[in-house]
Amino acid sequence: MPALGKLALAAAVLLTAACGAPPPPPAPPGAAAGWSPAPVVPLPSQPPPSLVVDAPLPEQLAMGLVVLRYRAENLRIVPVYGPAALDVSPRIGHIHVTVDDAAWHWADGSGEPLIIQSLPAGPHKVWIGLADPTHKILDEKTVNFVVPVHSGHH
């Protein structure tokens, strides 16, 4: 058989095998387990955003320093605000923070852990709200903790 004929026959066998094989299973949403979709293309639908907040780090709390790690799921924390940002996909937002039921809060778009210092010894609470670019709260968490009596500075 000429070389060209052997090549055509091999291609036909491969094509037949490929067409007869079952299709590969669909990739799960978010691809690899624990990974969210790459934030570089618009998403046709997005699951609701949620907020996860860890308890304060105990070593720092013992020194009177409150360090709260948090993360948003299905929303990227960025310092972008205003109604036009509602159309950004994947979804973006920021957090609002209130300490001990203060009448005011602050907004943060850094995505970095919250660090609060100089709270007096005793019970405290920090409310964190996950907000869209227009400051609408999408999810919220409250963290309760006790700052122990400590000496010295951090």
mmCIF file of C-alpha atoms in Angstrom:
data_model
loop_
_atom_site.group_PDB
_atom_site.id
_atom_site.type_symbol
_atom_site.label_atom_id
_atom_site.label_comp_id
_atom_site.label_asym_id
_atom_site.label_seq_id
_atom_site.Cartn_x
_atom_site.Cartn_y
_atom_site.Cartn_z
ATOM 1 C CA MET A 1 0.000 0.000 0.000
ATOM 2 C CA PRO A 2 1.440 3.443 -0.880
ATOM 3 C CA ALA A 3 2.353 5.756 2.042
ATOM 4 C CA LEU A 4 -0.521 8.148 1.241
ATOM 5 C CA GLY A 5 -2.996 5.248 1.339
ATOM 6 C CA LYS A 6 -1.694 4.092 4.736
ATOM 7 C CA LEU A 7 -2.042 7.643 6.097
ATOM 8 C CA ALA A 8 -5.631 7.918 4.819
ATOM 9 C CA LEU A 9 -6.498 4.525 6.320
ATOM 10 C CA ALA A 10 -5.000 5.499 9.703
ATOM 11 C CA ALA A 11 -6.946 8.774 9.684
ATOM 12 C CA ALA A 12 -10.174 6.937 8.851
ATOM 13 C CA VAL A 13 -9.613 4.457 11.708
ATOM 14 C CA LEU A 14 -8.916 7.277 14.181
ATOM 15 C CA LEU A 15 -11.963 9.266 13.012
ATOM 16 C CA THR A 16 -14.199 6.204 13.303
ATOM 17 C CA ALA A 17 -12.872 5.435 16.796
ATOM 18 C CA ALA A 18 -13.323 9.031 17.914
ATOM 19 C CA CYS A 19 -16.871 9.236 16.555
ATOM 20 C CA GLY A 20 -17.850 5.933 18.180
ATOM 21 C CA ALA A 21 -16.403 6.773 21.606
ATOM 22 C CA PRO A 22 -18.706 8.294 24.200
ATOM 23 C CA PRO A 23 -18.155 12.006 24.782
ATOM 24 C CA PRO A 24 -16.013 12.939 27.796
ATOM 25 C CA PRO A 25 -17.997 13.892 30.907
ATOM 26 C CA PRO A 26 -18.752 17.616 31.206
ATOM 27 C CA ALA A 27 -16.404 19.604 33.402
ATOM 28 C CA PRO A 28 -18.040 20.586 36.689
ATOM 29 C CA PRO A 29 -18.910 24.263 37.173
ATOM 30 C CA GLY A 30 -15.824 26.079 38.379
ATOM 31 C CA ALA A 31 -13.495 23.497 36.783
ATOM 32 C CA ALA A 32 -11.123 22.107 39.416
ATOM 33 C CA ALA A 33 -12.556 21.401 42.846
ATOM 34 C CA GLY A 34 -12.252 24.444 45.074
ATOM 35 C CA TRP A 35 -11.453 26.798 42.208
ATOM 36 C CA SER A 36 -13.842 29.434 40.978
ATOM 37 C CA PRO A 37 -14.053 30.306 37.279
ATOM 38 C CA ALA A 38 -11.236 32.473 35.961
ATOM 39 C CA PRO A 39 -12.274 36.111 36.443
ATOM 40 C CA VAL A 40 -11.467 37.097 32.870
ATOM 41 C CA VAL A 41 -14.655 36.373 30.946
ATOM 42 C CA PRO A 42 -18.283 37.346 31.559
ATOM 43 C CA LEU A 43 -20.354 34.629 33.189
ATOM 44 C CA PRO A 44 -23.892 34.026 31.852
ATOM 45 C CA SER A 45 -25.162 33.175 35.333
ATOM 46 C CA GLN A 46 -23.554 33.453 38.709
ATOM 47 C CA PRO A 47 -24.386 31.782 41.996
ATOM 48 C CA PRO A 48 -25.259 34.157 44.829
ATOM 49 C CA PRO A 49 -22.324 35.779 46.610
ATOM 50 C CA SER A 50 -21.520 34.777 50.159
ATOM 51 C CA LEU A 51 -19.157 35.903 52.884
ATOM 52 C CA VAL A 52 -16.874 33.691 54.981
ATOM 53 C CA VAL A 53 -15.218 35.184 58.076
ATOM 54 C CA ASP A 54 -12.717 33.436 60.346
ATOM 55 C CA ALA A 55 -12.570 33.930 64.103
ATOM 56 C CA PRO A 56 -9.874 36.370 65.250
ATOM 57 C CA LEU A 57 -6.365 34.956 65.261
ATOM 58 C CA PRO A 58 -5.805 33.914 68.908
ATOM 59 C CA GLU A 59 -2.138 34.902 69.226
ATOM 60 C CA GLN A 60 -2.812 38.462 68.126
ATOM 61 C CA LEU A 61 -6.038 38.699 70.151
ATOM 62 C CA ALA A 62 -4.028 37.846 73.282
ATOM 63 C CA MET A 63 -1.989 40.996 72.540
ATOM 64 C CA GLY A 64 -5.115 43.128 72.058
ATOM 65 C CA LEU A 65 -4.938 43.082 68.266
ATOM 66 C CA VAL A 66 -7.986 41.832 66.351
ATOM 67 C CA VAL A 67 -7.105 40.249 62.993
ATOM 68 C CA LEU A 68 -10.103 38.974 61.021
ATOM 69 C CA ARG A 69 -9.519 37.075 57.805
ATOM 70 C CA TYR A 70 -12.428 36.936 55.378
ATOM 71 C CA ARG A 71 -13.185 35.991 51.820
ATOM 72 C CA ALA A 72 -16.032 36.432 49.424
ATOM 73 C CA GLU A 73 -17.349 33.564 47.359
ATOM 74 C CA ASN A 74 -18.804 34.308 43.913
ATOM 75 C CA LEU A 75 -17.742 37.966 44.157
ATOM 76 C CA ARG A 76 -14.363 39.676 43.799
ATOM 77 C CA ILE A 77 -13.464 42.313 46.402
ATOM 78 C CA VAL A 78 -12.205 45.414 44.577
ATOM 79 C CA PRO A 79 -12.336 49.177 45.247
ATOM 80 C CA VAL A 80 -14.852 49.948 42.479
ATOM 81 C CA TYR A 81 -18.114 51.714 43.268
ATOM 82 C CA GLY A 82 -21.219 53.040 41.525
ATOM 83 C CA PRO A 83 -24.156 51.751 39.467
ATOM 84 C CA ALA A 84 -22.124 51.153 36.294
ATOM 85 C CA ALA A 85 -20.084 48.528 38.152
ATOM 86 C CA LEU A 86 -23.213 46.378 38.642
ATOM 87 C CA ASP A 87 -22.793 45.180 35.048
ATOM 88 C CA VAL A 88 -19.260 43.871 35.609
ATOM 89 C CA SER A 89 -18.961 40.101 35.308
ATOM 90 C CA PRO A 90 -17.732 38.199 37.212
ATOM 91 C CA ARG A 91 -19.430 40.125 40.014
ATOM 92 C CA ILE A 92 -17.453 42.649 42.096
ATOM 93 C CA GLY A 93 -18.052 44.342 45.424
ATOM 94 C CA HIS A 94 -16.555 45.373 48.749
ATOM 95 C CA ILE A 95 -17.255 45.076 52.477
ATOM 96 C CA HIS A 96 -18.775 47.351 55.111
ATOM 97 C CA VAL A 97 -17.528 47.039 58.693
ATOM 98 C CA THR A 98 -19.098 48.142 62.005
ATOM 99 C CA VAL A 99 -17.482 47.600 65.408
ATOM 100 C CA ASP A 100 -19.590 47.230 68.564
ATOM 101 C CA ASP A 101 -22.828 48.545 66.999
ATOM 102 C CA ALA A 102 -21.290 51.958 66.243
ATOM 103 C CA ALA A 103 -23.582 54.398 64.446
ATOM 104 C CA TRP A 104 -21.113 54.462 61.544
ATOM 105 C CA HIS A 105 -19.227 51.980 59.380
ATOM 106 C CA TRP A 106 -16.396 52.005 56.899
ATOM 107 C CA ALA A 107 -16.140 50.474 53.457
ATOM 108 C CA ASP A 108 -13.104 48.479 52.340
ATOM 109 C CA GLY A 109 -12.264 47.192 48.875
ATOM 110 C CA SER A 110 -8.793 45.805 49.562
ATOM 111 C CA GLY A 111 -9.681 42.176 50.267
ATOM 112 C CA GLU A 112 -6.994 42.190 52.981
ATOM 113 C CA PRO A 113 -7.631 40.985 56.562
ATOM 114 C CA LEU A 114 -9.266 43.467 58.899
ATOM 115 C CA ILE A 115 -6.921 44.665 61.639
ATOM 116 C CA ILE A 116 -8.499 46.461 64.595
ATOM 117 C CA GLN A 117 -6.427 47.634 67.527
ATOM 118 C CA SER A 118 -6.868 49.495 70.797
ATOM 119 C CA LEU A 119 -10.162 47.880 71.761
ATOM 120 C CA PRO A 120 -10.539 47.749 75.542
ATOM 121 C CA ALA A 121 -10.487 44.359 77.260
ATOM 122 C CA GLY A 122 -13.876 42.672 77.261
ATOM 123 C CA PRO A 123 -16.515 41.415 74.818
ATOM 124 C CA HIS A 124 -16.778 42.943 71.345
ATOM 125 C CA LYS A 125 -18.422 42.256 68.020
ATOM 126 C CA VAL A 126 -17.601 43.130 64.449
ATOM 127 C CA TRP A 127 -20.299 43.151 61.776
ATOM 128 C CA ILE A 128 -19.098 42.664 58.196
ATOM 129 C CA GLY A 129 -21.442 43.176 55.269
ATOM 130 C CA LEU A 130 -20.628 42.021 51.747
ATOM 131 C CA ALA A 131 -21.844 44.796 49.463
ATOM 132 C CA ASP A 132 -22.312 45.327 45.744
ATOM 133 C CA PRO A 133 -20.821 48.448 44.077
ATOM 134 C CA THR A 134 -23.920 50.482 45.066
ATOM 135 C CA HIS A 135 -23.467 49.495 48.759
ATOM 136 C CA LYS A 136 -26.418 47.069 48.800
ATOM 137 C CA ILE A 137 -25.649 44.353 51.367
ATOM 138 C CA LEU A 138 -25.638 40.882 49.764
ATOM 139 C CA ASP A 139 -24.521 38.794 52.765
ATOM 140 C CA GLU A 140 -23.393 39.559 56.306
ATOM 141 C CA LYS A 141 -21.626 37.989 59.244
ATOM 142 C CA THR A 142 -21.116 39.035 62.878
ATOM 143 C CA VAL A 143 -18.029 37.911 64.788
ATOM 144 C CA ASN A 144 -18.160 37.953 68.587
ATOM 145 C CA PHE A 145 -14.957 37.741 70.628
ATOM 146 C CA VAL A 146 -13.388 38.787 73.922
ATOM 147 C CA VAL A 147 -10.251 40.894 74.093
ATOM 148 C CA PRO A 148 -8.340 39.614 77.132
ATOM 149 C CA VAL A 149 -6.657 41.894 79.609
ATOM 150 C CA HIS A 150 -3.157 42.411 78.259
ATOM 151 C CA SER A 151 -0.131 44.516 78.962
ATOM 152 C CA GLY A 152 2.175 46.288 76.596
ATOM 153 C CA HIS A 153 1.744 47.354 72.993
ATOM 154 C CA HIS A 154 1.867 45.438 69.752
#
